[in-house]
Amino acid sequence: MTSAAVSRDVVLAITGATFDDDGVIHFRFISGNPEDPSFVYDEKTGSITPAPMREGTWLASLTRVSVVPEERLLLIENRRRGVSATNLERYFENIARIREFSTDMQMDLDPLPSPSLEREIEELARIREAALIVNRPNSDWDDAHDVISELADESGGQKAQVVVTAGRGESLSKTEGVVGIIRRHLRRPLSNLRSLRVVGRRFGESIDRTLTLEKHQVRRAVTVDPRLPQDQQDEVIFGAAKDLIGTAIPIVRERADHLQDDQAR
């Protein structure tokens, strides 16, 4: 088991890994606080009593993670009290230091935007506000070609954030400026967008809607019976991950082809 603290009260550890014939690695992560005391609640009496754990054991939550190294894709099971992308970033950074692979490695697990996001932006008749946060894509900003990334590069920054608001009764451009930058990022195979927000309204609507990267990620919903043994639950989750990989890879490759075509013009 390889464990590492990601904060003062959260420890992550890998409890299992399997490799399939398609080059996908499936991990089982657990997270919890080894120092957190555990208690048992009695519904009949309303009493709470300590539940001592054996030395070296602690309560933990399970999260499945699948990785496609060749495509630079990582899929995380989204569950309450599970492992978050932020904690995974810190985990890999800390493991790199512990194992002396790197003392200054920084990792960003940025979401993969769904094609629905740009379609939703295109359908807006008026855009009142647009905001985005970008991460440094690699060890430098050379892979990012927009004015925000250039400014971050010249500043020696790791992240850059921009918010632009239209005047009263006016609209931001849907093709130029900050919205144009957002849309170009959405068309990149693996964007370094950390977050975005576009606020506007469609034709005939009287209320603004807010489009976010959080709501428009490539994802898949699956229902798991918690009564099943863990290995059977693994099969369900990892099977859904494989289906999602089958959806994500064509999106990434199509965007890569379009990007090459645009650069060749």
mmCIF file of C-alpha atoms in Angstrom:
data_model
loop_
_atom_site.group_PDB
_atom_site.id
_atom_site.type_symbol
_atom_site.label_atom_id
_atom_site.label_comp_id
_atom_site.label_asym_id
_atom_site.label_seq_id
_atom_site.Cartn_x
_atom_site.Cartn_y
_atom_site.Cartn_z
ATOM 1 C CA MET A 1 0.000 0.000 0.000
ATOM 2 C CA THR A 2 1.380 3.411 -1.018
ATOM 3 C CA SER A 3 -0.009 6.165 1.201
ATOM 4 C CA ALA A 4 0.593 9.895 1.440
ATOM 5 C CA ALA A 5 -0.996 12.761 3.357
ATOM 6 C CA VAL A 6 -2.733 15.354 1.174
ATOM 7 C CA SER A 7 -3.727 17.666 4.035
ATOM 8 C CA ARG A 8 -3.492 17.805 7.807
ATOM 9 C CA ASP A 9 -6.436 15.429 8.238
ATOM 10 C CA VAL A 10 -6.669 13.418 4.995
ATOM 11 C CA VAL A 11 -4.479 10.506 3.897
ATOM 12 C CA LEU A 12 -4.779 8.755 0.534
ATOM 13 C CA ALA A 13 -3.585 5.257 -0.276
ATOM 14 C CA ILE A 14 -3.752 2.847 -3.223
ATOM 15 C CA THR A 15 -5.158 -0.512 -2.122
ATOM 16 C CA GLY A 16 -5.215 -2.251 -5.486
ATOM 17 C CA ALA A 17 -4.452 -1.894 -9.190
ATOM 18 C CA THR A 18 -5.404 -3.934 -12.247
ATOM 19 C CA PHE A 19 -4.198 -3.640 -15.844
ATOM 20 C CA ASP A 20 -6.406 -4.532 -18.791
ATOM 21 C CA ASP A 21 -5.519 -5.397 -22.376
ATOM 22 C CA ASP A 22 -6.494 -1.929 -23.655
ATOM 23 C CA GLY A 23 -3.763 -0.162 -21.704
ATOM 24 C CA VAL A 24 -6.096 1.091 -18.966
ATOM 25 C CA ILE A 25 -4.977 0.949 -15.337
ATOM 26 C CA HIS A 26 -7.743 0.701 -12.717
ATOM 27 C CA PHE A 27 -6.929 1.799 -9.166
ATOM 28 C CA ARG A 28 -8.744 1.496 -5.862
ATOM 29 C CA PHE A 29 -7.992 4.513 -3.657
ATOM 30 C CA ILE A 30 -9.017 4.954 -0.052
ATOM 31 C CA SER A 31 -9.074 8.213 1.887
ATOM 32 C CA GLY A 32 -9.544 9.064 5.525
ATOM 33 C CA ASN A 33 -7.995 10.431 8.674
ATOM 34 C CA PRO A 34 -5.907 7.891 10.652
ATOM 35 C CA GLU A 35 -6.132 10.151 13.719
ATOM 36 C CA ASP A 36 -9.910 10.565 13.608
ATOM 37 C CA PRO A 37 -11.619 8.715 16.509
ATOM 38 C CA SER A 38 -14.514 6.405 15.569
ATOM 39 C CA PHE A 39 -17.787 6.034 17.439
ATOM 40 C CA VAL A 40 -20.798 3.706 17.443
ATOM 41 C CA TYR A 41 -24.286 5.222 17.695
ATOM 42 C CA ASP A 42 -27.090 3.166 19.266
ATOM 43 C CA GLU A 43 -30.438 4.144 17.715
ATOM 44 C CA LYS A 44 -32.452 2.554 20.541
ATOM 45 C CA THR A 45 -30.722 4.278 23.444
ATOM 46 C CA GLY A 46 -29.273 7.292 21.669
ATOM 47 C CA SER A 47 -25.900 6.548 23.238
ATOM 48 C CA ILE A 48 -22.544 7.096 21.554
ATOM 49 C CA THR A 49 -19.624 4.898 22.515
ATOM 50 C CA PRO A 50 -16.038 4.846 21.252
ATOM 51 C CA ALA A 51 -15.234 2.134 18.741
ATOM 52 C CA PRO A 52 -11.552 1.410 19.233
ATOM 53 C CA MET A 53 -9.724 0.338 16.085
ATOM 54 C CA ARG A 54 -6.849 -2.101 15.915
ATOM 55 C CA GLU A 55 -3.447 -0.462 15.744
ATOM 56 C CA GLY A 56 -2.615 0.579 12.200
ATOM 57 C CA THR A 57 -6.262 0.549 11.025
ATOM 58 C CA TRP A 58 -8.603 3.466 10.365
ATOM 59 C CA LEU A 59 -11.959 4.215 8.771
ATOM 60 C CA ALA A 60 -11.731 5.052 5.078
ATOM 61 C CA SER A 61 -13.821 5.801 1.991
ATOM 62 C CA LEU A 62 -13.235 3.970 -1.286
ATOM 63 C CA THR A 63 -12.885 5.659 -4.688
ATOM 64 C CA ARG A 64 -12.090 4.028 -8.041
ATOM 65 C CA VAL A 65 -9.756 5.750 -10.490
ATOM 66 C CA SER A 66 -8.954 4.662 -14.057
ATOM 67 C CA VAL A 67 -5.978 5.946 -16.045
ATOM 68 C CA VAL A 68 -5.234 5.829 -19.781
ATOM 69 C CA PRO A 69 -1.541 6.855 -19.870
ATOM 70 C CA GLU A 70 -1.189 7.028 -23.663
ATOM 71 C CA GLU A 71 -4.139 9.414 -23.956
ATOM 72 C CA ARG A 72 -3.317 11.381 -20.785
ATOM 73 C CA LEU A 73 -6.806 10.696 -19.434
ATOM 74 C CA LEU A 74 -7.744 10.037 -15.814
ATOM 75 C CA LEU A 75 -11.264 9.127 -14.690
ATOM 76 C CA ILE A 76 -12.382 9.553 -11.080
ATOM 77 C CA GLU A 77 -15.428 8.027 -9.445
ATOM 78 C CA ASN A 78 -17.470 10.921 -8.067
ATOM 79 C CA ARG A 79 -18.911 9.977 -4.701
ATOM 80 C CA ARG A 80 -19.657 11.606 -1.389
ATOM 81 C CA ARG A 81 -16.610 11.667 0.906
ATOM 82 C CA GLY A 82 -14.572 10.177 -1.927
ATOM 83 C CA VAL A 83 -11.224 11.199 -3.370
ATOM 84 C CA SER A 84 -11.338 14.525 -5.209
ATOM 85 C CA ALA A 85 -9.232 15.628 -8.174
ATOM 86 C CA THR A 86 -7.488 18.163 -5.937
ATOM 87 C CA ASN A 87 -6.525 15.486 -3.429
ATOM 88 C CA LEU A 88 -5.275 13.231 -6.225
ATOM 89 C CA GLU A 89 -3.059 16.053 -7.492
ATOM 90 C CA ARG A 90 -1.529 16.473 -4.042
ATOM 91 C CA TYR A 91 -1.198 12.714 -3.644
ATOM 92 C CA PHE A 92 0.848 12.274 -6.824
ATOM 93 C CA GLU A 93 2.975 15.333 -6.026
ATOM 94 C CA ASN A 94 3.705 14.053 -2.513
ATOM 95 C CA ILE A 95 4.425 10.508 -3.707
ATOM 96 C CA ALA A 96 6.913 11.951 -6.215
ATOM 97 C CA ARG A 97 8.709 13.681 -3.345
ATOM 98 C CA ILE A 98 8.550 10.671 -1.024
ATOM 99 C CA ARG A 99 9.932 8.339 -3.703
ATOM 100 C CA GLU A 100 12.465 11.028 -4.752
ATOM 101 C CA PHE A 101 11.201 11.095 -8.337
ATOM 102 C CA SER A 102 10.859 14.866 -8.196
ATOM 103 C CA THR A 103 11.034 17.494 -5.489
ATOM 104 C CA ASP A 104 9.024 20.148 -7.319
ATOM 105 C CA MET A 105 6.517 18.246 -9.476
ATOM 106 C CA GLN A 106 3.191 20.020 -9.931
ATOM 107 C CA MET A 107 0.169 18.206 -11.339
ATOM 108 C CA ASP A 108 -3.143 19.631 -12.539
ATOM 109 C CA LEU A 109 -6.045 17.326 -13.361
ATOM 110 C CA ASP A 110 -8.168 19.608 -15.510
ATOM 111 C CA PRO A 111 -11.690 18.594 -16.588
ATOM 112 C CA LEU A 112 -12.426 17.381 -20.119
ATOM 113 C CA PRO A 113 -15.099 19.756 -21.472
ATOM 114 C CA SER A 114 -18.184 18.217 -23.016
ATOM 115 C CA PRO A 115 -19.038 19.262 -26.621
ATOM 116 C CA SER A 116 -22.365 20.459 -25.186
ATOM 117 C CA LEU A 117 -20.646 23.433 -23.540
ATOM 118 C CA GLU A 118 -19.703 25.250 -26.740
ATOM 119 C CA ARG A 119 -23.123 24.481 -28.212
ATOM 120 C CA GLU A 120 -24.739 26.097 -25.161
ATOM 121 C CA ILE A 121 -22.514 29.185 -25.541
ATOM 122 C CA GLU A 122 -23.410 29.460 -29.229
ATOM 123 C CA GLU A 123 -27.125 29.435 -28.360
ATOM 124 C CA LEU A 124 -26.813 32.492 -26.093
ATOM 125 C CA ALA A 125 -28.236 35.697 -27.552
ATOM 126 C CA ARG A 126 -26.594 37.919 -24.948
ATOM 127 C CA ILE A 127 -23.550 37.234 -22.788
ATOM 128 C CA ARG A 128 -23.366 39.346 -19.661
ATOM 129 C CA GLU A 129 -20.223 37.874 -18.087
ATOM 130 C CA ALA A 130 -17.443 35.472 -18.966
ATOM 131 C CA ALA A 131 -14.668 34.169 -16.700
ATOM 132 C CA LEU A 132 -11.987 31.526 -16.932
ATOM 133 C CA ILE A 133 -9.059 30.107 -14.995
ATOM 134 C CA VAL A 134 -6.189 28.443 -16.850
ATOM 135 C CA ASN A 135 -3.327 26.363 -15.480
ATOM 136 C CA ARG A 136 0.189 26.226 -16.830
ATOM 137 C CA PRO A 137 -0.143 23.286 -19.263
ATOM 138 C CA ASN A 138 3.348 21.821 -18.770
ATOM 139 C CA SER A 139 6.633 22.920 -17.249
ATOM 140 C CA ASP A 140 6.137 26.170 -19.178
ATOM 141 C CA TRP A 141 3.375 28.009 -21.090
ATOM 142 C CA ASP A 142 4.669 27.211 -24.604
ATOM 143 C CA ASP A 143 1.701 24.934 -25.367
ATOM 144 C CA ALA A 144 -0.828 27.712 -24.653
ATOM 145 C CA HIS A 145 -1.285 30.406 -27.281
ATOM 146 C CA ASP A 146 -3.581 33.148 -26.021
ATOM 147 C CA VAL A 147 -3.132 36.535 -24.418
ATOM 148 C CA ILE A 148 -4.034 35.274 -20.921
ATOM 149 C CA SER A 149 -1.466 32.485 -21.056
ATOM 150 C CA GLU A 150 1.150 34.858 -22.462
ATOM 151 C CA LEU A 151 0.535 37.261 -19.588
ATOM 152 C CA ALA A 152 0.855 34.418 -17.064
ATOM 153 C CA ASP A 153 4.065 33.268 -18.753
ATOM 154 C CA GLU A 154 5.604 36.739 -18.672
ATOM 155 C CA SER A 155 4.591 37.044 -15.009
ATOM 156 C CA GLY A 156 6.117 33.684 -14.076
ATOM 157 C CA GLY A 157 2.725 32.468 -12.880
ATOM 158 C CA GLN A 158 1.200 29.035 -12.377
ATOM 159 C CA LYS A 159 -2.440 30.059 -12.912
ATOM 160 C CA ALA A 160 -4.249 32.964 -14.530
ATOM 161 C CA GLN A 161 -7.804 34.188 -14.046
ATOM 162 C CA VAL A 162 -9.844 36.680 -16.088
ATOM 163 C CA VAL A 163 -13.367 38.026 -15.599
ATOM 164 C CA VAL A 164 -15.009 40.303 -18.180
ATOM 165 C CA THR A 165 -18.446 41.879 -17.701
ATOM 166 C CA ALA A 166 -20.562 43.577 -20.358
ATOM 167 C CA GLY A 167 -22.058 47.030 -19.908
ATOM 168 C CA ARG A 168 -25.667 47.462 -18.832
ATOM 169 C CA GLY A 169 -27.933 46.113 -21.568
ATOM 170 C CA GLU A 170 -24.956 45.146 -23.737
ATOM 171 C CA SER A 171 -23.366 41.806 -24.655
ATOM 172 C CA LEU A 172 -19.874 40.410 -24.893
ATOM 173 C CA SER A 173 -18.743 39.155 -28.287
ATOM 174 C CA LYS A 174 -19.399 35.444 -28.824
ATOM 175 C CA THR A 175 -16.424 35.004 -31.145
ATOM 176 C CA GLU A 176 -13.746 37.468 -30.005
ATOM 177 C CA GLY A 177 -12.172 38.530 -26.737
ATOM 178 C CA VAL A 178 -12.577 36.441 -23.616
ATOM 179 C CA VAL A 179 -15.403 34.272 -25.027
ATOM 180 C CA GLY A 180 -13.319 33.611 -28.124
ATOM 181 C CA ILE A 181 -10.446 32.467 -25.897
ATOM 182 C CA ILE A 182 -12.804 30.201 -23.955
ATOM 183 C CA ARG A 183 -14.120 28.619 -27.147
ATOM 184 C CA ARG A 184 -10.615 28.030 -28.499
ATOM 185 C CA HIS A 185 -9.711 26.305 -25.243
ATOM 186 C CA LEU A 186 -12.817 24.127 -25.521
ATOM 187 C CA ARG A 187 -11.623 22.944 -28.931
ATOM 188 C CA ARG A 188 -8.218 21.855 -27.683
ATOM 189 C CA PRO A 189 -7.683 18.075 -27.280
ATOM 190 C CA LEU A 190 -6.584 18.436 -23.657
ATOM 191 C CA SER A 191 -7.368 21.934 -22.507
ATOM 192 C CA ASN A 192 -5.645 23.539 -19.537
ATOM 193 C CA LEU A 193 -8.925 25.150 -18.478
ATOM 194 C CA ARG A 194 -9.359 24.762 -14.732
ATOM 195 C CA SER A 195 -12.688 26.520 -14.528
ATOM 196 C CA LEU A 196 -14.967 28.714 -16.590
ATOM 197 C CA ARG A 197 -18.232 30.576 -16.228
ATOM 198 C CA VAL A 198 -20.379 32.163 -18.933
ATOM 199 C CA VAL A 199 -23.525 34.039 -17.873
ATOM 200 C CA GLY A 200 -26.122 34.972 -20.469
ATOM 201 C CA ARG A 201 -29.530 34.235 -21.916
ATOM 202 C CA ARG A 202 -31.026 32.666 -24.994
ATOM 203 C CA PHE A 203 -33.383 34.274 -27.501
ATOM 204 C CA GLY A 204 -36.818 34.728 -25.982
ATOM 205 C CA GLU A 205 -35.693 34.066 -22.416
ATOM 206 C CA SER A 206 -35.955 36.628 -19.610
ATOM 207 C CA ILE A 207 -33.659 34.965 -17.074
ATOM 208 C CA ASP A 208 -29.884 34.527 -17.306
ATOM 209 C CA ARG A 209 -28.388 31.055 -17.204
ATOM 210 C CA THR A 210 -24.894 30.190 -15.971
ATOM 211 C CA LEU A 211 -22.773 27.769 -17.970
ATOM 212 C CA THR A 212 -19.868 26.174 -16.129
ATOM 213 C CA LEU A 213 -17.213 23.597 -16.808
ATOM 214 C CA GLU A 214 -18.353 21.726 -13.708
ATOM 215 C CA LYS A 215 -21.764 21.109 -15.279
ATOM 216 C CA HIS A 216 -20.438 20.345 -18.766
ATOM 217 C CA GLN A 217 -17.745 17.691 -18.345
ATOM 218 C CA VAL A 218 -17.478 14.398 -20.179
ATOM 219 C CA ARG A 219 -18.977 12.024 -17.638
ATOM 220 C CA ARG A 220 -21.119 8.927 -17.204
ATOM 221 C CA ALA A 221 -23.755 8.155 -14.555
ATOM 222 C CA VAL A 222 -23.969 4.638 -13.147
ATOM 223 C CA THR A 223 -25.966 3.049 -10.324
ATOM 224 C CA VAL A 224 -24.223 0.623 -7.993
ATOM 225 C CA ASP A 225 -25.955 -1.609 -5.475
ATOM 226 C CA PRO A 226 -24.073 -0.974 -2.183
ATOM 227 C CA ARG A 227 -25.046 -4.467 -1.004
ATOM 228 C CA LEU A 228 -22.889 -6.103 -3.656
ATOM 229 C CA PRO A 229 -19.411 -7.387 -2.725
ATOM 230 C CA GLN A 230 -16.644 -4.880 -3.431
ATOM 231 C CA ASP A 231 -15.241 -6.866 -6.357
ATOM 232 C CA GLN A 232 -18.647 -6.822 -8.074
ATOM 233 C CA GLN A 233 -18.986 -3.095 -7.421
ATOM 234 C CA ASP A 234 -15.528 -2.690 -8.972
ATOM 235 C CA GLU A 235 -16.740 -4.453 -12.111
ATOM 236 C CA VAL A 236 -19.666 -2.059 -12.453
ATOM 237 C CA ILE A 237 -17.614 1.110 -11.889
ATOM 238 C CA PHE A 238 -14.631 0.065 -13.997
ATOM 239 C CA GLY A 239 -16.982 -1.134 -16.733
ATOM 240 C CA ALA A 240 -18.617 2.304 -16.803
ATOM 241 C CA ALA A 241 -15.143 3.856 -16.879
ATOM 242 C CA LYS A 242 -14.249 1.789 -19.951
ATOM 243 C CA ASP A 243 -17.465 2.950 -21.664
ATOM 244 C CA LEU A 244 -16.636 6.551 -20.798
ATOM 245 C CA ILE A 245 -13.108 6.122 -22.153
ATOM 246 C CA GLY A 246 -14.705 4.933 -25.396
ATOM 247 C CA THR A 247 -16.620 8.213 -25.503
ATOM 248 C CA ALA A 248 -13.758 10.485 -24.425
ATOM 249 C CA ILE A 249 -10.977 9.272 -26.724
ATOM 250 C CA PRO A 250 -12.815 10.062 -30.004
ATOM 251 C CA ILE A 251 -13.597 13.558 -28.666
ATOM 252 C CA VAL A 252 -9.940 14.169 -27.810
ATOM 253 C CA ARG A 253 -8.692 12.809 -31.136
ATOM 254 C CA GLU A 254 -11.234 14.767 -33.177
ATOM 255 C CA ARG A 255 -10.191 17.977 -31.443
ATOM 256 C CA ALA A 256 -6.538 17.120 -32.102
ATOM 257 C CA ASP A 257 -7.286 16.637 -35.814
ATOM 258 C CA HIS A 258 -9.137 19.959 -36.013
ATOM 259 C CA LEU A 259 -6.299 21.721 -34.198
ATOM 260 C CA GLN A 260 -3.746 20.347 -36.680
ATOM 261 C CA ASP A 261 -5.946 21.437 -39.598
ATOM 262 C CA ASP A 262 -6.258 24.957 -38.168
ATOM 263 C CA GLN A 263 -2.510 25.227 -37.612
ATOM 264 C CA ALA A 264 -1.814 24.013 -41.150
ATOM 265 C CA ARG A 265 -3.926 26.789 -42.710
#
